Coordinates of C-alpha atoms in Angstrom, one line a residue:
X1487 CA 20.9 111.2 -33.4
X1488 CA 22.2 109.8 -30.4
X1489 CA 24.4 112.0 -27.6
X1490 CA 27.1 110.7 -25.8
X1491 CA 29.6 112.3 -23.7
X1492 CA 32.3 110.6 -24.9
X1493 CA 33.4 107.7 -27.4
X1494 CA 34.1 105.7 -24.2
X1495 CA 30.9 106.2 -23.6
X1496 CA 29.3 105.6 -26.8
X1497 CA 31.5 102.2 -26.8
X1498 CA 30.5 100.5 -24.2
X1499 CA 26.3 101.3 -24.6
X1500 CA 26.4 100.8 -28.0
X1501 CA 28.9 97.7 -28.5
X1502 CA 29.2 98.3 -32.2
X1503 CA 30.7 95.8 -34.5
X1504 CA 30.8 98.0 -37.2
X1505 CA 32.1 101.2 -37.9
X1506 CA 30.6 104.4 -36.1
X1507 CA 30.3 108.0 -37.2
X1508 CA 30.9 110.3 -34.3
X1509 CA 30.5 114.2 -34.7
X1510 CA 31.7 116.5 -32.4
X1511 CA 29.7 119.9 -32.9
X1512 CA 31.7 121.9 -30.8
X1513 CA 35.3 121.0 -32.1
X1514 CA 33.5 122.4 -35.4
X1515 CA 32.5 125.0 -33.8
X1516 CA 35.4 125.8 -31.8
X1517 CA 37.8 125.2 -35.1
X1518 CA 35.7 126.9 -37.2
X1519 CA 35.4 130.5 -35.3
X1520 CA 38.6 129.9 -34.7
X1521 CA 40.0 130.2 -38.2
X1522 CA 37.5 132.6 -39.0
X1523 CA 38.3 135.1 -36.7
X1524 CA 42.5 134.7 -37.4
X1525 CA 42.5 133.9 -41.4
X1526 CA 42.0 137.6 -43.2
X1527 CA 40.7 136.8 -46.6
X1528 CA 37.3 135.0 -47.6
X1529 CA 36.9 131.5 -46.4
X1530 CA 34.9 129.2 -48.4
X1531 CA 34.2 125.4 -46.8
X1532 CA 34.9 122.7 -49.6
X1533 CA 31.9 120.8 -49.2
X1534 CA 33.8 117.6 -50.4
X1535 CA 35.6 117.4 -47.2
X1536 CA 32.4 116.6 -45.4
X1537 CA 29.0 116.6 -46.7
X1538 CA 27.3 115.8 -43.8
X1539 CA 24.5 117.8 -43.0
X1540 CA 25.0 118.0 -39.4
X1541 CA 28.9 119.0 -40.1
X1542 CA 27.7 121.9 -42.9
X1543 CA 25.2 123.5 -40.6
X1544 CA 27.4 123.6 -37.4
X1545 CA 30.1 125.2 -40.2
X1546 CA 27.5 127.6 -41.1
X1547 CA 25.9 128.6 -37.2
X1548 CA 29.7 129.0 -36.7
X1549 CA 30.0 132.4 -39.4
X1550 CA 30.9 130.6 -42.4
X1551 CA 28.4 130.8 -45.1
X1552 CA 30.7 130.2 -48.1
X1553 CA 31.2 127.1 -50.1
X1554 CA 33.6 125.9 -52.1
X1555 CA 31.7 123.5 -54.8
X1556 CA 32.6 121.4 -57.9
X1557 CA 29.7 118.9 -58.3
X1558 CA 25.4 119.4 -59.2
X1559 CA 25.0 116.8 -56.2
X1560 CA 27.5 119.4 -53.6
X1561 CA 25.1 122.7 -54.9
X1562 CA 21.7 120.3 -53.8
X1563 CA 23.4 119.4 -50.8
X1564 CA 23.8 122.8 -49.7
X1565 CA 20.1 124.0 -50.7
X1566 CA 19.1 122.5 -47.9

């Protein structure tokens, strides 16, 4: 996976003419320990929101390690 610093960035090196899937880890992050530390009950990540692996295991290095799951295909994607 490639690193930019920023989508102006990633624009003009990479030119694309097609759509382009840009993570940002530590808004994630960031948003994730957020909620976690001011939301009191149980949080549990829909994994149909974002499947990505790189978005679940930023979620989960972030504190949250609960899932919510409603498919065979969402349960393999987070065995691994």
């Amino acid at each position: 996976m490639e690193k930019f610093k920023s989508v102006d960035e990633l624009l003009k090196q990479l030119k694309p003419t097609e759509p382009v899937y840009c993570i940002r880890r530590k808004s994630i992050q960031l948003s994730s320990k957020y909620f976690r530390n001011k939301f009191p009950g149980k949080i549990l990540y829909a994994v149909k929101t974002n499947p990505n692996p790189i978005v679940l295991k930023t979620i989960i290095e972030s504190g949250i390690n609960d899932f919510d799951i409603a498919s065979i295909k969402e349960i393999e994607t987070i065995k691994k």
